[in-house]
Amino acid sequence: MHEVNTGAMERPLEATRLESSTSSCFLMERKTHVKINRKQIMLAKLRKSCSCTPRKLKNLVMDFFPVLRWLPKYQCKEYIWGDIMSGLVIGIILVPQAIAYSLLAGLKPIYSLYTSFFANIIYFLMGTSRHVSVGIFSLISLMVGQVVDRELLLAGFDLNDDAPPALGDGSLWNDSQLNTAAFNLTIGGTNVECGKECYAIGIATALTFVAGVYQVLMGIFRLGFVSMYLSESMLDGFATGASLTILTAQVKYLIGIKIPRSQGQGMLVITWINIFQNISQANLCDVITSAICIVVLVTAKELGDRYKHKLKFPLPTELVVIVVATLVSHYGNLNEVYASSVSGVIPTGFIPPKVPCFDLMLRVAVDALPLAIVSFAFTVSLSEMCAKKYAYTIRANQEMFAVGFCNIIPSFFHSFATSAALAKTLVKTSTGCQTQVSGVISAMVVLLVLLFLAPLFYSLQKCVLACIIIVSLRGALRKFRDVPVRYHVNKVDTLVWVITMSASALISTEIGLLVGIVFSMLCIIVRTQRPRTALLGQIQNTSFYEDDLEYKNLSSVPKVKIFRFEAPLYYANRNYFLKSLYRLTDLDPNLEAARRKKYEKKEQQQPKKGDHTTANGLDMGETTVQLVPKQIDFQAIVVDCSSISFLDTTGVNTLKEILKDYKELKISVLLACCNPSVIDSLKRGGYFGKDFGSMQELLFYSIHNAVQFAKDLNLSADCSGV
């Protein structure tokens, strides 16, 4: 091995043959990398982070509240009208959606309005995306509702949500008349007798608080990269499966039947069985109302999509439907005359804040983890989508803090978990939104409803809210139409989508998320465990080589086999690497070596001339034919390492093993197109021998160099054999 002096230290030169008829060598010298003292770097960073200067404190505060950076630079004349318009439109959409999504969360509509109000204010202060709309989201509401229902059942409450609405001041704690059961909660060191509504919102706030703490901790420990492991196919499948669950949960409101709210695994199937068993009890008034509302909403949405380029802002169809339906229900006395289920009392103002119950936090700590991950994943993915579209950057860890505090702080004000919502974000961007000032405008619209208008929705039928929810699922349910296209693009991603969607719908949303993540990881592992392998042929009259099975008119290289392995070589695919190499070259060196040893042994034990039979009566000629060594038509194997991104210890040992095994058969093994990481692994593993003496004869920087070297070796061997 050639070496040159680099001054401070000596570095080995890596050599490869030039692509020419000459046998000269082109020497490649690796750069000398200064060894990094990680301990000193860590100590320096620690000292820097622990130091406190006015400038650093100012930057810390401004990083934590990004609004302090962009609000002073707010271009009022350019931005204000777009922000006001988008804020008003989102606020108008938020009100009916918030009331409707309370059905999913199993809570009273007032809590959904609180959630929408506080989330917009907090994200305005802490978010880094200019366009994303954070607030109540159907999928998050469903996940909250499933935990609330489970805990209500365990506490002995009846899940029938058609109990007579409470009168009075709407206080969180004045609702024990809603249900015959009561539950004792320890709040502030005192025992409080808590009814169904009180216990439900207690569970929701405890769940929300813990989810927010998880998100803040993930931000502190810089775990924003976790969202990278949630693939687009997995998230789409999860959202579609959850949408089927949401749709199923709303059917009973559409047709006005009273069935128990199913819990646990298989909720979708059990609910549909109950629906068909009780279909005869359908409320005709609710059925007619639902049919009219769905037709109106779908028609308006389709027209809005078709003419969205001509409309300056989306039609507030949901609000119009709610107002008209509320008026018809109120003046037609639909609740009294036809027993149609209505929303009931929605109190005005704010309920006094309460600290979430610590005892309940312990009960829902596990449930809060998938909630935190899903909430963050959707928020970051939408934020990145908007940032890419409008050419600015977001900070994933700050988004984690923002979403976390959008959960922690509102949990003290009887709110539940929030996330970014795709539909409202798209509406926001299409109506001229420039900054999160639009979020403040939306919060003011919700505040107006909270303070003055909420009681007006007393007579609103629940079937109307169910229609709004179902129509809002159009985007997720349309993913079924994309399955053929998705399958054509990538079959594995389609399988991930189908598995995640099926598990989310048929088992449960939490298990569906877990199944989707695990299955996505398994697909990656399987792809690397059983990757594509191929023998390469030479493109005629060029120095390039390609897969012999995929391309026509490739010529094979005499006495040389070129093997490509399209994955990292590590412990999980070692056996597959060896089996593929032996299969494609039609030669297992271990078996061939054993066969030759047996042949040589038989040759030595062959009887004297004239005795042609063995002890078992077989003719000696037959035995000899069975043991004749296989005729090998190649003398060199070139391993194309261009797709091998890394080697572990097992991978290095595997290459050393084939080098040794083939050498016994006088077959050379040459490595081509290795990246620096692979070369370093081979050096550390002793592949090139002591002092890297054989490196020049084993490592090449292109396949063609290796092939030329192999031809030279074969020519030398042929000449020496003459």
XYZ file of C-alpha atoms in Angstrom:
722
model
C 0.000 0.000 0.000
C 1.346 3.383 -0.966
C 1.642 6.040 1.747
C 2.543 9.732 1.607
C 3.485 12.101 4.374
C 0.809 14.684 5.156
C 2.891 16.577 7.698
C 1.214 15.911 11.024
C 0.404 12.318 10.278
C 0.570 9.686 7.568
C -2.571 8.611 5.730
C -2.851 5.569 3.451
C -3.667 6.262 -0.136
C -6.512 4.362 -1.756
C -5.730 3.209 -5.282
C -7.796 2.210 -8.259
C -6.943 1.350 -11.819
C -7.508 3.907 -14.537
C -10.103 3.146 -17.202
C -7.501 2.551 -19.844
C -5.532 -0.244 -21.342
C -2.567 0.597 -19.150
C -2.073 -0.888 -15.731
C -1.192 2.422 -14.075
C -2.802 3.328 -10.767
C -4.653 6.484 -9.857
C -4.075 7.311 -6.178
C -6.881 8.811 -4.105
C -5.884 10.430 -0.827
C -8.502 10.661 1.917
C -8.741 13.956 3.754
C -7.421 14.104 7.293
C -10.290 14.780 9.641
C -9.492 16.485 12.902
C -10.565 14.310 15.795
C -13.439 15.931 17.651
C -13.311 15.997 21.424
C -16.989 15.395 22.122
C -16.537 15.817 25.853
C -15.176 19.353 25.438
C -17.940 20.229 22.974
C -20.614 18.967 25.381
C -19.073 20.919 28.251
C -18.895 24.057 26.104
C -22.536 23.706 25.109
C -23.506 23.092 28.723
C -21.635 26.201 29.877
C -23.240 28.225 27.113
C -26.729 26.974 27.905
C -26.277 27.572 31.637
C -24.943 31.084 31.195
C -27.443 33.914 31.497
C -26.969 37.253 29.753
C -29.597 39.878 28.931
C -29.207 39.226 25.214
C -29.526 35.486 25.649
C -32.563 35.899 27.887
C -34.167 38.165 25.297
C -33.538 35.638 22.492
C -34.894 32.835 24.662
C -38.124 34.723 25.310
C -38.504 35.723 21.661
C -37.876 32.137 20.522
C -40.471 30.861 22.966
C -42.988 33.504 21.858
C -42.362 33.955 18.110
C -45.130 36.570 17.982
C -42.635 39.020 19.540
C -40.483 38.718 16.423
C -43.057 39.016 13.648
C -45.788 41.204 15.175
C -43.620 44.398 15.370
C -42.879 43.888 11.655
C -46.546 43.377 10.773
C -47.392 45.180 7.537
C -50.844 46.417 8.436
C -51.910 47.826 5.072
C -50.806 44.705 3.211
C -51.942 42.009 5.630
C -54.869 43.266 7.696
C -57.757 42.739 5.274
C -56.710 39.220 4.362
C -56.316 38.316 8.037
C -59.690 39.828 8.977
C -61.478 38.059 6.122
C -59.919 34.665 6.808
C -60.419 35.085 10.562
C -64.126 35.849 10.170
C -64.666 32.939 7.770
C -62.834 30.468 10.040
C -64.714 31.807 13.064
C -68.034 31.291 11.302
C -66.986 27.734 10.388
C -65.587 27.056 13.873
C -68.826 27.701 15.756
C -70.987 25.006 14.130
C -68.056 22.573 13.942
C -67.227 23.081 17.615
C -70.822 22.396 18.620
C -70.941 19.371 16.314
C -67.625 17.862 17.429
C -68.810 17.905 21.039
C -70.823 14.810 20.063
C -67.577 13.034 19.170
C -65.910 14.002 22.440
C -68.946 12.968 24.497
C -69.014 16.441 26.085
C -71.321 19.450 26.156
C -70.980 21.997 23.313
C -69.733 24.733 25.641
C -66.453 22.870 26.193
C -65.820 22.689 22.443
C -66.273 26.440 22.205
C -63.806 26.959 25.054
C -61.319 24.733 23.255
C -61.618 26.666 19.993
C -61.201 30.010 21.752
C -58.115 29.230 23.846
C -56.295 27.228 21.154
C -56.371 30.132 18.684
C -55.076 32.624 21.252
C -52.213 30.429 22.497
C -51.074 29.356 19.024
C -51.072 33.028 17.984
C -48.491 33.636 20.721
C -46.345 30.506 20.330
C -46.806 29.030 16.842
C -44.280 29.382 14.032
C -46.673 28.718 11.132
C -48.431 31.720 9.637
C -51.316 29.829 8.102
C -52.173 26.686 10.053
C -55.533 26.633 11.848
C -55.271 25.073 15.316
C -58.376 24.136 17.243
C -60.936 21.401 17.548
C -60.318 18.484 15.169
C -62.626 15.535 14.481
C -59.981 12.822 14.879
C -58.669 14.222 18.184
C -62.256 14.678 19.429
C -62.954 11.028 18.652
C -59.868 9.866 20.573
C -60.858 12.020 23.556
C -64.442 10.746 23.375
C -63.371 7.112 23.443
C -61.367 7.630 26.641
C -64.196 9.650 28.223
C -66.771 6.955 27.414
C -64.565 4.197 28.785
C -63.957 5.993 32.059
C -67.652 6.911 32.429
C -68.568 3.252 32.086
C -65.927 2.202 34.613
C -67.271 4.820 37.038
C -70.793 3.395 36.703
C -72.400 6.142 34.621
C -74.956 5.541 31.866
C -73.649 6.608 28.439
C -77.140 7.536 27.242
C -76.693 11.156 26.253
C -80.382 11.921 25.858
C -80.976 12.755 29.506
C -82.927 15.997 30.063
C -80.705 19.061 29.843
C -79.686 20.714 33.060
C -81.028 24.099 33.971
C -79.426 26.662 36.171
C -76.127 28.459 35.745
C -74.427 25.764 33.690
C -71.713 25.292 36.256
C -69.351 22.415 35.858
C -70.281 21.117 39.266
C -74.077 21.648 39.242
C -74.918 18.692 37.081
C -75.387 15.785 39.461
C -79.028 15.671 38.425
C -77.993 14.503 34.972
C -77.381 10.973 36.134
C -78.304 8.828 39.070
C -74.674 7.857 39.670
C -72.162 10.134 41.321
C -68.400 9.996 41.685
C -66.205 11.457 44.400
C -63.249 13.464 43.105
C -60.468 14.921 45.226
C -59.927 18.475 43.994
C -57.759 20.903 45.869
C -57.596 18.537 48.832
C -61.394 18.336 49.207
C -63.823 15.661 48.104
C -66.405 16.803 45.567
C -69.406 14.769 44.515
C -69.251 14.786 40.738
C -72.037 13.942 38.278
C -71.729 12.596 34.752
C -70.945 15.874 32.968
C -68.536 16.932 35.666
C -66.715 13.597 35.563
C -66.625 13.567 31.750
C -64.964 16.967 31.476
C -62.671 16.014 34.368
C -61.442 13.010 32.362
C -61.070 15.142 29.218
C -59.064 17.877 30.946
C -56.804 15.366 32.724
C -56.176 13.587 29.413
C -55.488 16.899 27.670
C -53.113 18.087 30.397
C -51.032 14.877 30.287
C -50.918 14.938 26.474
C -49.679 18.522 26.624
C -46.990 17.597 29.161
C -45.819 14.794 26.872
C -45.574 17.241 23.967
C -43.630 19.805 25.999
C -41.231 17.113 27.216
C -40.734 15.968 23.630
C -39.924 19.565 22.729
C -37.436 19.903 25.608
C -35.638 16.723 24.590
C -35.687 17.696 20.902
C -37.866 14.771 19.845
C -39.535 16.570 16.970
C -37.934 14.072 14.599
C -40.386 11.431 15.890
C -42.923 12.689 13.359
C -40.634 11.457 10.556
C -41.499 7.888 11.498
C -45.181 8.526 10.784
C -45.322 8.003 7.033
C -47.835 9.757 4.823
C -49.494 6.455 3.916
C -49.806 5.508 7.569
C -51.308 8.871 8.566
C -53.733 8.778 5.626
C -54.806 5.253 6.528
C -55.185 6.219 10.180
C -57.298 9.267 9.310
C -59.485 7.254 6.924
C -60.033 4.448 9.428
C -60.862 6.955 12.159
C -63.250 8.702 9.740
C -65.158 5.443 9.303
C -65.415 5.195 13.090
C -66.623 8.810 13.300
C -69.207 8.219 10.580
C -70.450 5.078 12.341
C -70.779 6.917 15.659
C -72.973 9.599 14.019
C -75.433 7.289 12.255
C -77.589 6.905 15.364
C -78.066 10.682 15.471
C -78.888 10.779 11.749
C -81.840 8.418 12.129
C -82.731 9.269 15.721
C -82.364 5.897 17.410
C -81.221 5.270 20.965
C -78.506 2.620 21.150
C -75.686 2.196 23.670
C -72.406 3.864 22.758
C -70.083 0.968 21.960
C -66.671 0.903 23.593
C -63.416 -0.943 23.122
C -62.238 -3.076 20.265
C -64.589 -3.777 17.381
C -66.687 -0.701 18.121
C -67.502 -0.153 14.439
C -68.916 -3.644 13.869
C -70.852 -3.700 17.173
C -72.376 -0.280 16.470
C -73.596 -1.307 13.022
C -75.126 -4.482 14.462
C -76.991 -2.382 17.044
C -78.101 0.070 14.354
C -79.664 -2.650 12.201
C -81.263 -4.290 15.227
C -82.949 -1.000 16.195
C -83.593 0.440 12.732
C -87.344 0.074 13.251
C -87.173 2.701 16.018
C -85.863 5.396 13.651
C -87.283 8.882 14.214
C -88.918 10.007 10.957
C -88.381 13.680 11.781
C -84.628 13.164 12.260
C -84.371 11.048 9.095
C -86.053 13.744 6.960
C -84.009 16.523 8.558
C -80.751 14.578 8.025
C -81.566 13.862 4.379
C -82.294 17.535 3.665
C -79.187 18.768 5.504
C -76.834 16.291 3.803
C -78.190 17.155 0.346
C -77.801 20.889 1.019
C -74.327 20.569 2.552
C -72.927 18.213 -0.102
C -74.377 20.280 -2.948
C -72.938 23.481 -1.511
C -69.531 21.837 -0.964
C -69.426 20.465 -4.508
C -70.406 23.825 -5.989
C -67.842 25.527 -3.766
C -65.111 23.158 -4.979
C -66.116 23.642 -8.598
C -66.248 27.439 -8.478
C -63.677 28.084 -5.753
C -61.539 30.158 -8.133
C -64.442 32.532 -8.714
C -65.494 32.795 -5.052
C -63.594 35.242 -2.861
C -64.354 33.176 0.244
C -66.100 29.842 0.933
C -69.833 29.813 1.445
C -70.721 29.588 5.185
C -73.052 26.672 4.463
C -72.723 25.047 7.890
C -73.726 28.261 9.663
C -76.703 28.809 7.356
C -77.866 25.223 7.868
C -77.540 25.538 11.659
C -79.425 28.836 11.806
C -82.258 27.605 9.575
C -82.472 24.237 11.327
C -82.500 25.877 14.764
C -85.343 28.222 13.731
C -87.384 25.372 12.244
C -86.818 23.192 15.313
C -87.700 26.006 17.720
C -90.878 27.210 16.026
C -91.943 23.709 14.988
C -91.440 22.315 18.518
C -89.698 19.291 17.013
C -88.354 18.167 20.392
C -91.787 18.142 22.057
C -93.910 16.990 19.116
C -91.603 14.459 17.409
C -89.172 13.639 20.273
C -86.236 14.842 18.186
C -83.013 15.054 20.217
C -81.690 18.617 20.611
C -78.479 20.193 21.918
C -80.018 21.638 25.074
C -78.740 24.468 27.213
C -75.392 26.020 26.244
C -74.463 28.423 29.055
C -72.874 31.806 28.378
C -69.669 33.140 29.868
C -66.733 31.243 31.313
C -66.797 28.607 34.024
C -64.248 29.312 36.803
C -60.928 27.565 36.060
C -60.070 24.319 37.845
C -56.844 22.364 38.181
C -57.102 18.994 36.352
C -57.480 16.098 38.781
C -54.178 14.313 39.438
C -55.909 11.009 40.250
C -57.557 11.026 36.843
C -54.230 11.824 35.173
C -52.862 8.511 36.405
C -55.838 6.697 34.835
C -55.345 8.243 31.393
C -51.540 8.580 31.235
C -51.194 5.775 28.675
C -54.094 7.066 26.536
C -52.485 10.511 26.386
C -49.376 9.258 24.532
C -51.011 8.377 21.160
C -53.120 11.517 21.496
C -49.978 13.642 21.905
C -48.220 11.977 18.964
C -51.185 12.263 16.569
C -51.892 15.868 17.559
C -48.279 16.888 17.017
C -47.857 14.874 13.804
C -50.848 16.477 12.084
C -49.860 19.951 13.261
C -46.256 19.673 12.052
C -47.175 18.065 8.727
C -49.692 20.827 7.967
C -47.261 23.516 9.143
C -44.528 22.160 6.876
C -46.961 21.966 3.969
C -47.905 25.647 4.373
C -44.308 26.728 4.948
C -43.183 24.987 1.761
C -46.044 26.487 -0.250
C -45.464 30.056 0.943
C -41.648 29.941 1.216
C -40.892 30.320 4.904
C -39.600 28.018 7.633
C -41.064 26.583 10.804
C -39.367 25.110 13.861
C -40.636 21.615 14.635
C -39.626 21.705 18.307
C -41.286 25.079 18.819
C -44.414 23.650 17.196
C -44.214 20.908 19.807
C -44.144 23.552 22.550
C -46.993 25.489 20.930
C -49.292 22.472 20.613
C -48.285 21.308 24.084
C -49.286 24.584 25.700
C -52.428 24.686 23.540
C -53.330 21.595 25.568
C -51.854 22.378 29.001
C -53.213 25.904 29.563
C -56.771 25.334 28.212
C -57.077 22.175 30.344
C -57.418 24.513 33.354
C -60.367 26.181 31.578
C -62.416 23.021 30.868
C -61.099 22.510 27.337
C -59.907 19.325 25.656
C -57.148 18.343 23.212
C -56.496 20.302 20.030
C -54.578 19.946 16.802
C -54.198 21.583 13.415
C -57.092 20.783 11.071
C -56.537 20.321 7.337
C -59.935 21.571 6.107
C -59.842 24.819 8.108
C -56.172 25.376 7.192
C -57.008 25.117 3.469
C -59.926 27.528 3.916
C -57.644 29.888 5.817
C -55.045 29.995 3.052
C -57.687 30.370 0.336
C -59.304 33.394 1.999
C -56.183 35.570 2.120
C -54.641 34.670 5.491
C -51.213 36.253 5.970
C -50.424 35.726 9.679
C -51.868 34.291 12.871
C -53.683 37.572 13.481
C -56.486 35.761 11.670
C -56.530 33.289 14.572
C -57.230 36.121 16.999
C -60.140 37.276 14.806
C -61.536 33.720 14.810
C -61.195 33.603 18.608
C -63.176 36.853 18.869
C -66.006 35.328 16.808
C -66.090 32.330 19.156
C -65.956 34.683 22.164
C -69.009 36.518 20.815
C -70.908 33.242 20.728
C -69.648 32.283 24.200
C -70.762 35.557 25.760
C -74.057 36.250 23.993
C -75.236 33.801 21.318
C -74.735 30.315 22.807
C -78.257 29.960 24.329
C -79.804 30.496 20.888
C -78.660 26.992 19.889
C -80.851 25.271 22.517
C -83.286 23.839 19.924
C -80.624 22.741 17.429
C -81.199 19.075 16.535
C -78.317 16.677 17.075
C -78.962 15.092 13.684
C -77.996 18.422 12.068
C -74.694 18.385 13.955
C -74.130 14.773 12.837
C -74.703 15.831 9.217
C -72.062 18.559 9.537
C -69.581 16.038 10.949
C -70.249 13.431 8.247
C -69.992 15.910 5.375
C -66.716 17.213 6.818
C -65.304 13.685 6.401
C -65.570 13.816 2.605
C -61.852 14.444 2.133
C -60.774 11.483 4.246
C -63.380 9.124 2.766
C -62.377 10.118 -0.764
C -59.032 8.423 -0.105
C -60.752 5.175 -1.122
C -60.899 6.503 -4.681
C -57.139 7.022 -4.642
C -56.355 3.380 -3.809
C -55.882 2.241 -7.479
C -53.547 5.175 -8.172
C -51.701 4.595 -4.905
C -51.361 0.893 -5.748
C -49.950 1.741 -9.172
C -47.376 4.096 -7.634
C -46.258 1.918 -4.723
C -47.752 -1.405 -3.640
C -46.048 -1.431 -0.237
C -47.392 2.019 0.683
C -50.851 0.875 -0.375
C -50.549 -2.140 1.897
C -49.516 0.130 4.793
C -52.579 2.313 4.099
C -54.955 -0.671 3.979
C -53.558 -2.313 7.136
C -53.601 0.933 9.144
C -57.068 1.897 7.932
C -58.484 -1.549 8.689
C -56.931 -1.725 12.162
C -58.090 1.813 13.029
C -61.644 1.116 11.903
C -62.172 -2.500 12.937
C -60.150 -2.647 16.187
C -59.655 0.832 17.683
C -57.967 4.102 16.789
C -55.153 3.693 19.339
C -54.372 0.138 18.255
C -54.693 1.227 14.621
C -52.011 3.878 15.183
C -49.729 1.335 16.851
C -50.339 -1.247 14.106
C -49.635 1.357 11.424
C -46.318 2.428 12.980
C -45.150 -1.139 13.586
C -46.215 -2.336 10.136
C -44.488 0.631 8.446
C -41.277 -0.209 10.308
C -41.596 -3.884 9.388
C -41.981 -2.947 5.713
C -38.717 -1.001 5.879
C -36.988 -3.909 7.625
C -38.311 -6.418 5.086
C -37.171 -4.200 2.221
C -33.632 -4.209 3.586
C -33.802 -7.836 4.674
C -34.797 -9.128 1.239
C -33.634 -6.461 -1.214
C -33.207 -6.718 -4.965
C -30.137 -8.587 -6.133
C -28.855 -8.927 -9.676
C -26.036 -9.971 -11.953
C -24.877 -7.118 -14.156
C -23.932 -7.089 -17.796
C -21.941 -4.517 -19.733
C -23.665 -1.949 -21.923
C -22.006 -2.490 -25.264
C -19.100 -0.212 -26.124
C -19.342 1.635 -22.792
C -17.855 1.395 -19.309
C -21.291 1.086 -17.684
C -23.044 -1.999 -16.319
C -26.704 -2.761 -15.613
C -29.115 -5.495 -14.496
C -29.030 -8.312 -17.000
C -32.675 -9.233 -16.356
C -34.013 -5.695 -16.750
C -32.212 -4.486 -19.880
C -31.678 -5.903 -23.342
C -28.505 -6.090 -25.410
C -26.146 -6.369 -22.451
C -23.026 -8.419 -22.941
C -21.615 -10.668 -20.228
C -17.994 -10.227 -19.210
C -15.970 -13.408 -19.841
C -14.825 -15.135 -16.646
C -16.219 -12.324 -14.462
C -19.479 -12.210 -12.477
C -20.742 -8.778 -11.363
C -23.090 -8.975 -8.365
C -25.228 -6.084 -7.098
C -26.862 -5.967 -3.626
C -29.312 -3.070 -3.199
C -29.341 -2.579 0.576
C -27.064 -2.100 3.569
C -25.324 -5.331 4.540
C -26.025 -6.077 8.193
C -26.940 -8.934 10.511
C -30.573 -9.241 9.377
C -29.836 -9.780 5.666
C -26.502 -11.584 5.853
C -27.972 -14.991 4.982
C -30.008 -13.513 2.133
C -26.870 -11.870 0.740
C -24.994 -15.187 0.724
C -27.910 -17.200 -0.700
C -28.454 -14.652 -3.482
C -24.760 -14.580 -4.345
C -24.548 -18.369 -4.467
C -27.774 -18.669 -6.466
C -26.951 -16.062 -9.089
C -23.377 -17.254 -9.595
C -24.525 -20.885 -9.439
C -21.691 -21.679 -7.068
C -21.640 -22.306 -3.320
C -17.934 -22.191 -2.435
C -18.391 -24.244 0.739
C -20.143 -27.097 -1.073
C -17.677 -26.955 -3.922
C -14.718 -27.031 -1.541
C -16.216 -30.018 0.280
C -16.805 -31.783 -3.041
C -13.188 -31.245 -4.090
C -11.857 -32.556 -0.790
C -13.954 -35.708 -1.140
C -12.745 -36.124 -4.713
C -9.136 -35.753 -3.676
C -9.660 -38.234 -0.851
C -11.214 -40.759 -3.236
C -8.347 -40.259 -5.622
C -5.879 -41.090 -2.859
C -7.879 -44.144 -1.775
C -8.351 -45.464 -5.320
C -7.443 -49.253 -5.485
C -4.670 -50.615 -7.521
C -5.047 -50.888 -11.254
C -7.424 -53.621 -12.324
C -9.777 -53.486 -9.324
C -12.761 -51.437 -10.553
C -15.382 -52.106 -7.825
C -15.913 -50.604 -4.407
C -16.869 -52.360 -1.202
C -20.573 -51.735 -1.756
C -20.462 -53.123 -5.279
C -20.621 -49.779 -7.138
C -18.466 -49.321 -10.172
C -15.540 -47.037 -9.455
C -16.349 -44.970 -12.534
C -19.808 -44.137 -11.214
C -18.416 -42.986 -7.857
C -15.769 -40.860 -9.532
C -18.336 -39.133 -11.769
C -20.408 -38.154 -8.709
C -17.398 -36.509 -7.060
C -15.838 -34.743 -10.073
C -15.354 -31.039 -9.172
C -17.769 -28.629 -10.825
C -16.476 -26.779 -13.880
C -16.373 -23.074 -12.938
C -16.789 -20.607 -15.789
C -15.512 -17.511 -13.951
C -12.397 -16.532 -12.053
C -13.494 -13.255 -10.417
C -16.555 -11.810 -8.677
C -17.077 -8.057 -8.635
C -19.435 -6.917 -5.849
C -21.145 -3.638 -6.761
C -21.336 -1.836 -3.383
C -22.900 1.375 -4.689
C -26.218 0.565 -2.946
C -24.622 -0.643 0.296
C -24.916 2.419 2.520
C -23.313 0.881 5.602
C -21.829 -2.300 7.061
C -22.105 -3.569 10.593
C -19.709 -6.090 12.144
C -21.675 -8.976 10.667
C -21.552 -7.361 7.231
C -17.762 -6.947 7.367
C -17.333 -10.541 8.543
C -19.591 -11.731 5.716
C -17.410 -10.040 3.096
C -14.296 -11.452 4.766
C -15.914 -14.889 4.689
C -16.692 -14.853 0.973
C -13.216 -13.456 0.257
C -11.675 -16.433 2.074
C -14.091 -19.073 0.700
C -13.723 -18.038 -2.934
C -9.971 -17.656 -2.574
C -9.783 -21.397 -1.808
C -11.337 -21.966 -5.247
C -8.849 -19.499 -6.805
C -11.632 -16.984 -7.458
C -10.946 -13.312 -6.739
C -13.526 -11.139 -4.937
C -13.305 -7.441 -5.855
C -15.320 -4.612 -4.273
C -16.403 -1.652 -6.383
C -18.095 1.713 -5.721
C -17.778 1.618 -1.924
C -18.637 4.839 -0.110
C -16.184 6.219 2.515
C -18.283 4.873 5.402
C -18.134 1.334 4.004
C -14.406 1.652 3.322
C -13.779 2.760 6.905
C -15.807 -0.193 8.217
C -13.771 -2.569 6.077
C -10.511 -1.042 7.308
C -11.515 -1.303 10.947
C -12.654 -4.887 10.377
C -9.294 -5.926 8.939
C -10.681 -6.746 5.487
C -7.588 -5.413 3.704
C -5.118 -7.152 5.969
C -2.402 -5.661 8.108
C -1.442 -2.100 7.153
C -4.067 -2.324 4.356
C -1.519 -4.100 2.181
C -4.035 -5.735 -0.169
C -6.323 -2.717 -0.489
C -5.128 -1.850 -3.993
C -6.037 -5.328 -5.239
C -9.436 -5.573 -3.509
C -11.043 -2.121 -3.711
C -12.002 -0.162 -6.840
C -13.825 3.089 -7.398
C -15.868 1.876 -10.345
C -17.158 -1.427 -11.649
C -15.241 -0.963 -14.872
C -11.953 -0.557 -13.002
C -12.626 -3.812 -11.158
C -13.563 -5.623 -14.379
C -10.389 -4.430 -16.117
C -8.313 -5.583 -13.164
C -10.062 -8.982 -13.218
C -9.349 -9.332 -16.947
C -5.684 -8.563 -16.321
C -5.606 -11.211 -13.597
C -7.242 -13.771 -15.873
C -4.818 -12.941 -18.676
C -1.858 -13.361 -16.314
C -3.244 -16.676 -15.069
C -3.750 -17.940 -18.622
C -0.223 -16.916 -19.613
C 1.314 -18.605 -16.582
C -0.628 -21.776 -17.324
C 0.768 -22.054 -20.852
